[in-house]
Structure formats: C-alpha cells, structure tokens
CSV table of C-alpha atoms in Angstrom, one decimal:
chain,number,residue,atom,x,y,z
B,1,MET,CA,61.3,223.4,54.4
B,2,GLU,CA,62.8,226.0,52.0
B,3,ILE,CA,62.3,228.9,54.4
B,4,ASP,CA,63.7,226.8,57.3
B,5,ASN,CA,66.8,226.3,55.2
B,6,SER,CA,67.0,230.0,54.8
B,7,PHE,CA,66.8,230.4,58.6
B,8,HIS,CA,69.6,227.8,59.1
B,9,HIS,CA,71.6,229.4,56.3
B,10,ALA,CA,71.3,232.8,58.2
B,11,GLU,CA,72.6,231.1,61.4
B,12,LYS,CA,75.6,229.6,59.5
B,13,LEU,CA,76.4,233.0,58.0
B,14,ARG,CA,76.3,234.5,61.4
B,15,GLU,CA,78.6,231.8,62.8
B,16,LYS,CA,81.1,232.7,60.0
B,17,TYR,CA,80.8,236.4,60.9
B,18,PHE,CA,79.1,237.3,57.6
B,19,TYR,CA,76.8,239.7,59.4
B,20,GLN,CA,75.3,241.7,56.5
B,21,GLN,CA,74.4,238.5,54.5
B,22,SER,CA,73.1,237.0,57.7
B,23,LEU,CA,70.8,240.0,58.3
B,24,ARG,CA,69.3,239.6,54.8
B,25,GLU,CA,68.6,235.9,55.3
B,26,PHE,CA,67.0,236.4,58.7
B,27,LYS,CA,64.8,239.2,57.3
B,28,LYS,CA,63.7,236.8,54.4
B,29,ALA,CA,62.9,234.0,56.9
B,30,LEU,CA,61.1,236.5,59.2
B,31,GLN,CA,58.7,237.6,56.4
B,32,VAL,CA,57.5,234.0,55.8
B,33,TYR,CA,57.3,233.2,59.5
B,34,ARG,CA,55.1,236.3,60.0
B,35,LYS,CA,52.7,235.0,57.2
B,36,ARG,CA,52.6,231.6,58.9
B,37,CYS,CA,52.1,233.2,62.3
B,38,ASP,CA,54.9,230.9,63.7
B,39,TRP,CA,55.6,232.9,66.8
B,40,SER,CA,58.5,230.9,68.1
B,41,ARG,CA,60.4,231.2,64.8
B,42,ILE,CA,59.4,234.9,64.6
B,43,PHE,CA,60.9,235.3,68.1
B,44,LEU,CA,64.2,233.6,67.1
B,45,CYS,CA,64.5,235.7,64.0
B,46,VAL,CA,63.8,239.0,65.8
B,47,LEU,CA,66.2,238.0,68.6
B,48,SER,CA,68.9,237.1,66.1
B,49,LEU,CA,68.4,240.4,64.2
B,50,GLY,CA,68.9,242.2,67.6
B,51,ASP,CA,72.1,240.3,68.3
B,52,ILE,CA,73.6,241.1,64.9
B,53,TYR,CA,72.6,244.7,64.9
B,54,ARG,CA,74.2,245.0,68.3
B,55,ILE,CA,77.5,243.4,67.2
B,56,VAL,CA,77.8,245.7,64.2
B,57,GLY,CA,77.1,248.8,66.3
B,58,ASN,CA,73.5,249.6,65.2
B,59,PHE,CA,72.2,249.9,68.7
B,60,ASP,CA,68.9,251.7,67.8
B,61,HIS,CA,67.9,248.9,65.4
B,62,ALA,CA,69.0,246.3,68.0
B,63,ALA,CA,66.9,247.9,70.7
B,64,LYS,CA,63.9,247.9,68.4
B,65,SER,CA,64.3,244.2,67.6
B,66,TYR,CA,64.8,243.2,71.2
B,67,SER,CA,61.7,245.2,72.3
B,68,GLU,CA,59.6,243.4,69.7
B,69,ALA,CA,61.0,240.1,71.0
B,70,ILE,CA,60.1,241.0,74.6
B,71,LYS,CA,56.5,241.9,73.6
B,72,LEU,CA,56.1,238.7,71.6
B,73,ALA,CA,57.5,236.5,74.5
B,74,LYS,CA,55.3,238.3,77.0
B,75,LYS,CA,52.2,237.7,74.8
B,76,HIS,CA,52.9,234.0,74.8
B,77,LYS,CA,53.9,233.9,78.5
B,78,ASP,CA,57.4,232.4,77.8
B,79,THR,CA,59.4,233.9,80.7
B,80,ILE,CA,62.8,232.5,79.7
B,81,LYS,CA,62.4,234.1,76.2
B,82,VAL,CA,61.4,237.4,77.9
B,83,ALA,CA,64.6,237.2,80.0
B,84,ASP,CA,66.8,236.5,77.0
B,85,ALA,CA,65.4,239.4,75.0
B,86,GLN,CA,65.7,241.7,78.1
B,87,VAL,CA,69.4,240.9,78.4
B,88,GLY,CA,69.8,241.7,74.7
B,89,LEU,CA,68.0,245.1,75.2
B,90,GLY,CA,70.1,245.8,78.3
B,91,LEU,CA,73.3,245.2,76.4
B,92,SER,CA,72.2,247.6,73.6
B,93,LEU,CA,71.4,250.3,76.2
B,94,ARG,CA,74.7,249.6,78.0
B,95,ALA,CA,76.6,250.2,74.7
B,96,LYS,CA,74.9,253.6,74.5
B,97,GLY,CA,76.0,254.5,78.1
B,98,LYS,CA,72.6,253.9,79.6
B,99,TRP,CA,74.0,251.6,82.4
B,100,LYS,CA,71.1,252.4,84.9
B,101,GLU,CA,68.4,251.2,82.5
B,102,ALA,CA,70.6,248.2,81.5
B,103,ILE,CA,71.1,247.1,85.1
B,104,THR,CA,67.3,247.3,85.8
B,105,LEU,CA,66.7,244.9,82.8
B,106,PHE,CA,69.5,242.6,83.9
B,107,HIS,CA,68.0,242.3,87.4
B,108,LYS,CA,64.6,241.5,86.0
B,109,SER,CA,66.1,238.7,83.9
B,110,LYS,CA,68.2,237.4,86.8
B,111,LYS,CA,65.0,236.9,88.8
B,112,ILE,CA,63.5,234.9,86.0
B,113,TYR,CA,66.6,232.8,85.5
B,114,SER,CA,66.9,232.1,89.2
B,115,LYS,CA,63.3,231.1,89.5
B,116,LYS,CA,63.8,228.7,86.6
B,117,SER,CA,67.2,227.5,87.9
B,118,ASP,CA,68.7,228.5,84.5
B,119,ARG,CA,72.4,228.5,85.5
B,120,GLU,CA,73.7,229.5,82.0
B,121,GLY,CA,71.2,232.4,82.0
B,122,ILE,CA,72.4,233.5,85.4
B,123,ALA,CA,76.1,233.4,84.3
B,124,PHE,CA,75.4,235.4,81.2
B,125,VAL,CA,73.3,238.1,82.9
B,126,ASN,CA,76.0,238.4,85.6
B,127,TRP,CA,78.6,238.9,82.9
B,128,ALA,CA,76.3,241.6,81.3
B,129,GLU,CA,75.7,243.3,84.6
B,130,ALA,CA,79.5,243.3,85.5
B,131,GLY,CA,80.1,245.2,82.2
B,132,ALA,CA,77.4,247.8,83.2
B,133,LEU,CA,79.0,248.2,86.6
B,134,ARG,CA,82.3,248.9,84.9
B,135,ILE,CA,80.7,251.7,82.8
B,136,LYS,CA,79.1,253.0,86.0
B,137,GLY,CA,82.6,253.2,87.5
B,138,ASP,CA,82.0,250.7,90.3
B,139,ILE,CA,85.1,248.7,89.5
B,140,ILE,CA,85.3,246.6,92.7
B,141,ASN,CA,81.7,245.3,92.3
B,142,ALA,CA,82.3,244.8,88.5
B,143,MET,CA,85.2,242.5,89.4
B,144,ARG,CA,83.2,240.6,91.9
B,145,THR,CA,80.3,240.1,89.5
B,146,PHE,CA,82.7,239.0,86.6
B,147,LYS,CA,84.1,236.4,89.1
B,148,LYS,CA,80.7,235.1,89.9
B,149,SER,CA,79.9,234.7,86.2
B,150,TYR,CA,83.3,233.1,85.6
B,151,HIS,CA,82.9,230.4,88.3
B,152,THR,CA,79.4,229.5,87.0
B,153,PHE,CA,80.6,229.3,83.4
B,154,ARG,CA,83.5,227.1,84.6
B,155,SER,CA,81.2,224.7,86.4
B,156,LEU,CA,79.2,224.5,83.1
B,157,LYS,CA,82.4,224.0,81.1
B,158,GLN,CA,81.3,226.8,78.8
B,159,ASN,CA,84.5,228.0,77.3
B,160,SER,CA,83.1,231.0,75.4
B,161,GLY,CA,81.6,232.4,78.6
B,162,ILE,CA,84.8,231.7,80.5
B,163,GLY,CA,86.8,233.6,77.9
B,164,TYR,CA,84.6,236.7,77.9
B,165,CYS,CA,84.7,236.8,81.7
B,166,LEU,CA,88.5,236.6,81.6
B,167,CYS,CA,88.4,239.6,79.3
B,168,GLY,CA,86.1,241.4,81.6
B,169,LEU,CA,88.4,240.7,84.5
B,170,GLY,CA,91.4,241.8,82.4
B,171,GLY,CA,89.8,245.2,81.8
B,172,THR,CA,88.6,245.8,85.4
B,173,SER,CA,92.0,244.6,86.8
B,174,ARG,CA,93.7,247.2,84.5
B,175,ILE,CA,91.6,250.0,85.8
B,176,ALA,CA,92.1,248.9,89.4
B,177,GLY,CA,95.9,249.0,88.8
B,178,ARG,CA,96.4,245.2,88.9
B,179,LEU,CA,98.5,245.2,85.7
B,180,LYS,CA,100.1,241.7,85.9
B,181,ASP,CA,96.7,240.2,86.6
B,182,SER,CA,95.2,242.1,83.6
B,183,LEU,CA,97.8,240.7,81.2
B,184,ASN,CA,97.4,237.1,82.6
B,185,TYR,CA,93.6,237.3,82.3
B,186,TYR,CA,93.7,238.5,78.7
B,187,ALA,CA,96.5,236.0,77.7
B,188,ASN,CA,94.5,233.1,79.1
B,189,ALA,CA,91.4,234.3,77.3
B,190,ASN,CA,93.4,234.5,74.0
B,191,LYS,CA,94.4,230.9,74.4
B,192,LEU,CA,90.8,229.8,75.0
B,193,PHE,CA,89.5,231.8,72.1
B,194,SER,CA,92.3,230.6,69.7
B,195,HIS,CA,91.5,227.0,70.6
B,196,SER,CA,87.8,227.4,69.7
B,197,ASN,CA,88.5,229.8,66.7
B,198,ASP,CA,86.3,232.5,68.2
B,199,THR,CA,87.3,235.5,66.0
B,200,ILE,CA,85.6,238.1,68.1
B,201,GLY,CA,87.1,236.7,71.3
B,202,ILE,CA,90.6,236.5,69.8
B,203,ALA,CA,90.4,240.1,68.6
B,204,TYR,CA,88.9,241.3,72.0
B,205,SER,CA,91.7,239.6,73.9
B,206,TYR,CA,94.4,241.0,71.5
B,207,CYS,CA,93.1,244.5,72.2
B,208,GLY,CA,93.2,243.7,76.0
B,209,ILE,CA,96.7,242.3,75.8
B,210,GLY,CA,97.7,245.5,73.9
B,211,ASN,CA,96.3,247.7,76.6
B,212,ALA,CA,97.9,245.7,79.3
B,213,TYR,CA,101.3,246.2,77.6
B,214,ARG,CA,100.5,249.9,77.1
B,215,MET,CA,100.0,250.3,80.9
B,216,VAL,CA,103.5,248.8,81.7
B,217,LYS,CA,105.0,251.1,79.0
B,218,ASP,CA,105.8,248.3,76.6
B,219,TYR,CA,104.4,250.4,73.7
B,220,GLN,CA,105.9,248.3,70.9
B,221,ARG,CA,104.2,245.2,72.0
B,222,ALA,CA,101.0,247.1,72.6
B,223,LEU,CA,100.9,248.4,69.0
B,224,ILE,CA,101.6,244.9,67.7
B,225,ASN,CA,98.6,243.5,69.5
B,226,PHE,CA,96.3,246.4,68.6
B,227,SER,CA,97.3,245.7,64.9
B,228,LYS,CA,96.3,242.1,65.3
B,229,ALA,CA,93.0,243.1,66.8
B,230,MET,CA,92.2,245.7,64.1
B,231,LYS,CA,92.8,243.2,61.3
B,232,LEU,CA,90.2,240.9,62.8
B,233,TYR,CA,87.7,243.6,63.6
B,234,LYS,CA,87.9,245.0,60.1
B,235,LYS,CA,87.4,241.5,58.7
B,236,ILE,CA,84.1,241.0,60.6
B,237,GLY,CA,82.9,244.6,60.4
B,238,ASP,CA,82.9,245.2,64.2
B,239,LYS,CA,82.8,249.0,64.4
B,240,VAL,CA,82.2,249.1,68.1
B,241,SER,CA,85.4,247.3,69.1
B,242,SER,CA,87.3,248.9,66.3
B,243,ALA,CA,86.6,252.4,67.7
B,244,TYR,CA,88.0,251.5,71.2
B,245,THR,CA,91.0,249.8,69.6
B,246,LEU,CA,91.7,253.0,67.5
B,247,TRP,CA,91.5,255.1,70.7
B,248,SER,CA,94.0,252.7,72.4
B,249,VAL,CA,96.4,253.1,69.4
B,250,GLY,CA,96.0,256.9,69.7
B,251,THR,CA,96.7,256.8,73.4
B,252,THR,CA,99.8,254.7,72.8
B,253,TYR,CA,101.1,257.2,70.2
B,254,LYS,CA,100.3,260.0,72.7
B,255,MET,CA,102.5,258.3,75.3
B,256,ILE,CA,105.5,258.0,73.0
B,257,GLY,CA,105.3,261.6,71.9
B,258,LYS,CA,103.9,261.0,68.4
B,259,TYR,CA,101.1,263.6,68.8
B,260,GLU,CA,100.1,264.0,65.2
B,261,LYS,CA,99.6,260.3,64.9
B,262,ALA,CA,97.7,260.3,68.2
B,263,CYS,CA,95.4,263.0,66.9
B,264,ASP,CA,94.8,261.1,63.7
B,265,TYR,CA,93.7,257.9,65.6
B,266,PHE,CA,91.5,259.9,68.0
B,267,ASN,CA,89.7,261.4,65.0
B,268,LYS,CA,89.2,258.0,63.4
B,269,ALA,CA,87.9,256.6,66.7
B,270,MET,CA,85.6,259.6,67.1
B,271,LEU,CA,84.0,259.1,63.7
B,272,LEU,CA,83.1,255.5,64.7
B,273,PHE,CA,81.9,256.5,68.1
B,274,LYS,CA,79.6,259.1,66.5
B,275,ARG,CA,78.3,256.4,64.1
B,276,THR,CA,77.5,254.0,67.0
B,277,LYS,CA,76.2,256.8,69.2
B,278,ASP,CA,78.6,255.9,72.1
B,279,PRO,CA,78.8,258.8,74.5
B,280,ARG,CA,81.5,257.1,76.6
B,281,GLY,CA,83.8,256.5,73.6
B,282,LEU,CA,83.3,260.2,72.5
B,283,LEU,CA,84.2,261.3,76.0
B,284,TYR,CA,87.5,259.4,75.9
B,285,CYS,CA,88.4,261.1,72.6
B,286,LYS,CA,87.6,264.5,74.2
B,287,LEU,CA,90.0,263.6,77.1
B,288,GLY,CA,92.7,262.7,74.5
B,289,PHE,CA,92.2,265.9,72.5
B,290,GLY,CA,92.2,268.0,75.7
B,291,GLU,CA,95.6,266.6,76.7
B,292,LEU,CA,97.1,267.0,73.2
B,293,ASN,CA,95.9,270.7,73.1
B,294,PHE,CA,97.5,271.4,76.5
B,295,ILE,CA,100.7,269.7,75.5
B,296,LYS,CA,100.8,271.8,72.3
B,297,GLY,CA,100.3,275.0,74.4
B,298,ARG,CA,96.6,275.5,73.5
B,299,LYS,CA,95.3,275.8,77.1
B,300,THR,CA,92.0,277.4,76.2
B,301,ASP,CA,91.2,274.6,73.7
B,302,ALA,CA,92.3,272.0,76.2
B,303,LYS,CA,90.0,273.4,78.9
B,304,LYS,CA,87.1,273.5,76.4
B,305,GLN,CA,87.6,269.8,75.5
B,306,LEU,CA,88.1,268.7,79.1
B,307,ASN,CA,85.1,270.6,80.4
B,308,ALA,CA,83.0,269.0,77.6
B,309,ALA,CA,84.2,265.6,78.7
B,310,LEU,CA,83.4,266.5,82.4
B,311,HIS,CA,79.9,267.6,81.4
B,312,GLU,CA,79.3,264.4,79.5
B,313,SER,CA,80.6,262.2,82.3
B,314,MET,CA,78.2,263.9,84.8
B,315,LYS,CA,75.3,263.8,82.4
B,316,ASN,CA,75.7,260.0,82.0
B,317,SER,CA,76.8,259.3,85.6
B,318,PHE,CA,80.2,257.9,84.5
B,319,ALA,CA,82.1,258.1,87.8
B,320,LEU,CA,85.5,256.9,86.4
B,321,GLU,CA,85.5,259.3,83.4
B,322,LYS,CA,84.3,262.1,85.7
B,323,CYS,CA,87.4,261.4,87.8
B,324,TYR,CA,89.7,261.5,84.8
B,325,ALA,CA,88.3,264.8,83.5
B,326,THR,CA,88.3,266.4,87.0
B,327,THR,CA,91.9,265.4,87.6
B,328,LEU,CA,93.1,266.6,84.2
B,329,LEU,CA,91.4,269.9,84.7
B,330,SER,CA,92.9,270.3,88.2
B,331,PHE,CA,96.4,269.7,86.7
B,332,ILE,CA,95.8,272.3,84.0
B,333,ASN,CA,94.6,274.8,86.7
B,334,GLY,CA,97.9,274.3,88.6
B,335,LYS,CA,97.3,271.7,91.3
B,336,ILE,CA,96.6,267.9,90.9
B,337,ASP,CA,93.5,266.8,92.8
B,338,ASN,CA,93.5,263.0,93.0
B,339,ARG,CA,90.8,262.5,95.7
B,340,CYS,CA,88.3,260.9,93.4
B,341,TYR,CA,90.5,257.9,93.0
B,342,ASN,CA,90.2,257.1,96.7
B,343,LYS,CA,86.4,257.3,96.5
B,344,LEU,CA,86.5,254.8,93.6
B,345,ARG,CA,89.0,252.6,95.5
B,346,LEU,CA,91.5,252.5,92.7
B,347,LYS,CA,95.3,252.1,93.0
B,348,LEU,CA,96.4,254.0,89.9
B,349,ARG,CA,96.9,257.8,90.1
B,350,PHE,CA,97.3,260.6,87.6
B,351,ARG,CA,100.9,262.0,88.0
B,352,GLY,CA,101.2,264.3,85.0
B,353,LEU,CA,101.0,264.5,81.2
B,354,PRO,CA,100.8,262.5,79.1
B,355,PHE,CA,98.2,260.5,81.0
B,356,ASN,CA,98.2,256.8,80.4
B,357,ILE,CA,94.5,256.3,80.9
B,358,PRO,CA,93.8,252.7,81.8
C-alpha cells in the first residue's frame, strides 16, 4: 500500500509538472515493484520514466526506458503495451531527428491499434507520425495526417488530442504559407488548453501564435507571445520547447535588424539544442548564424555555417532545411535558386535577406 501511494504520488507530481520530483518517486516505486516481480506496475513505471525523460529533453534516457518497456510487454505478450512503448520510443527518436526509424515504429504500433480497434491509439500514433513527416519535410502529407488524427480525437471528444493536432496543423500551415490558417489553428488550441489548464499546451500554442505573427511581420505581438511561452517553459523545465522558442525570438530580432540580440538568442538556443542532442535545432541556428555573418559582411564565415547546415540536412534527410540552406547559399553566390520549394509543394519563397524562416 505504501509503495502504491508512492506510485500515485509520482503521477500527481507529473500532472503538476514537477518532473524531477516525479522521476525520483517513480524510481522509488520501480525498485519495490522489481522486488515484487509485479510486471504490470514495472511496465507503468518504466513507461512513465520514458515519458518524463522525453519531456525534459533527455532522449537517450527516454529511449532506454521505452526499450525496456517494449521488451517487458513482448515477454508478457501484451500487444497494446508494446504499441504504447513503441510510440514513446518513436517520439524520442523523432526528437533526435531520426524520423525514418520513428515512422517505422509508428507504423508497427498503428497495425496493433487497428487490429485491436483502439481508436485513441490510432489517433495518437497518427499525430506522432504527422510530426515525423513534418521533420522529413513532407508538409502536405503531414497536414493530411494531422487532420486524420484531429477528426478521430474530435469524435472521441478528447480535448488534449484535439489541441495538439491544432498546434501541429498550425505549424504545418505556417510552413505551407497558409498564414491566416496557422494563426487560427494556434489561437483555437490556446483556448482549448487554457480551458483545461494544460500548461505545456498553453505554452506550445503561445509559441505558435508568436511564430504566426512573426510571419505576417507583426514582430511586437510575436515577441509578446514568445515571452509568455518562455515563462511557462522555464516554470516546468521544458528545455526542448524552450530551445525552439529562443530560436524564434532570435529570428524575430534578426528580422527587425537587432543583430546582436539575434546572435545572443541563437547562442542560447544552440546551448540547449546541444544538451538535448537535436540536430535539426542546431541546423536552424547555423542557418541563422550564416545569415547574420553575411549581413555583417563576413561572407567566408557565412558560407562555412550554411555549408555545415546543408551537410547536416543531407545527412539527416531533412528536405525542408536542405531547401533553406541551398537557397541561402545560392543567394550568397549571386543568384537565387528557389526550385526546391516547387518540389516540396510550398507557397512561401525566399526573396532576400533577412530570411523569415517559417
């Protein structure tokens, strides 16, 4: 009974976003459940540890926990638990830019959920896959898959799922050049999350609203929303989302000509991306530094940064970021080459510096 209380206490701490305290409690409970050989409780603890490690940006630890959960569930032939843990592992790999491996795991889980008619599982794995397709650079299919997930979550009246799908649609719409749609999706998500007091969702939607305003050149409103997001991310210790928000702030300052401030925010973001081992985030910082160097007349340094970004995008098969790096390099070399945008079926085009990367 005492250790079950410890497990429930850990869950309560997680609900309140006290992640470090929650980790400690789950680890305590796990030790006792291991001694008892209570496999279902061991599974729940290990899966929860994976979830928390992933949220705070420790993707290696998260992957280790999820892998243990998969082995345990397979041993006891519980296919739904296998599927759940595979989605968690896929999300951890996705966060490290390994979208191919992530999609493979998502497809495996989707087969299980479909066989068991688990509609919530199908909705969740579609949301996860849509995010991986976005990282791949397949924006049109990412939007389609987010919409599939959204409709299933709506039929289930699952507001959290609806909200995260709206955020996904907000991000993909922004990249596709549908800027009004992007703002509407994020604003609706913000209302939903505010109603349910979902702090992560509120912060995520504020960041999205900020980026939507940034793309329509309303930079003051963009900075106000980024500030709201950062306060919440700092409060809960979310390093992953903080890094992308810092990059967005840096890009906003770059657009209004405050280059020193932009550089400062790119450096802050880069430190967090290094800590979370996020190659895509690091790539965006290199694109930003490349631009700033060129604007300041340091063409050699600019080319070095942009070539490094291009190399990383090709190594990780990031089609969108490869397009950005190729286009920026073509501009620096004297002639804008925008052809890659047509291949990706995107409306937005690079037209000169500073580049408002969506």
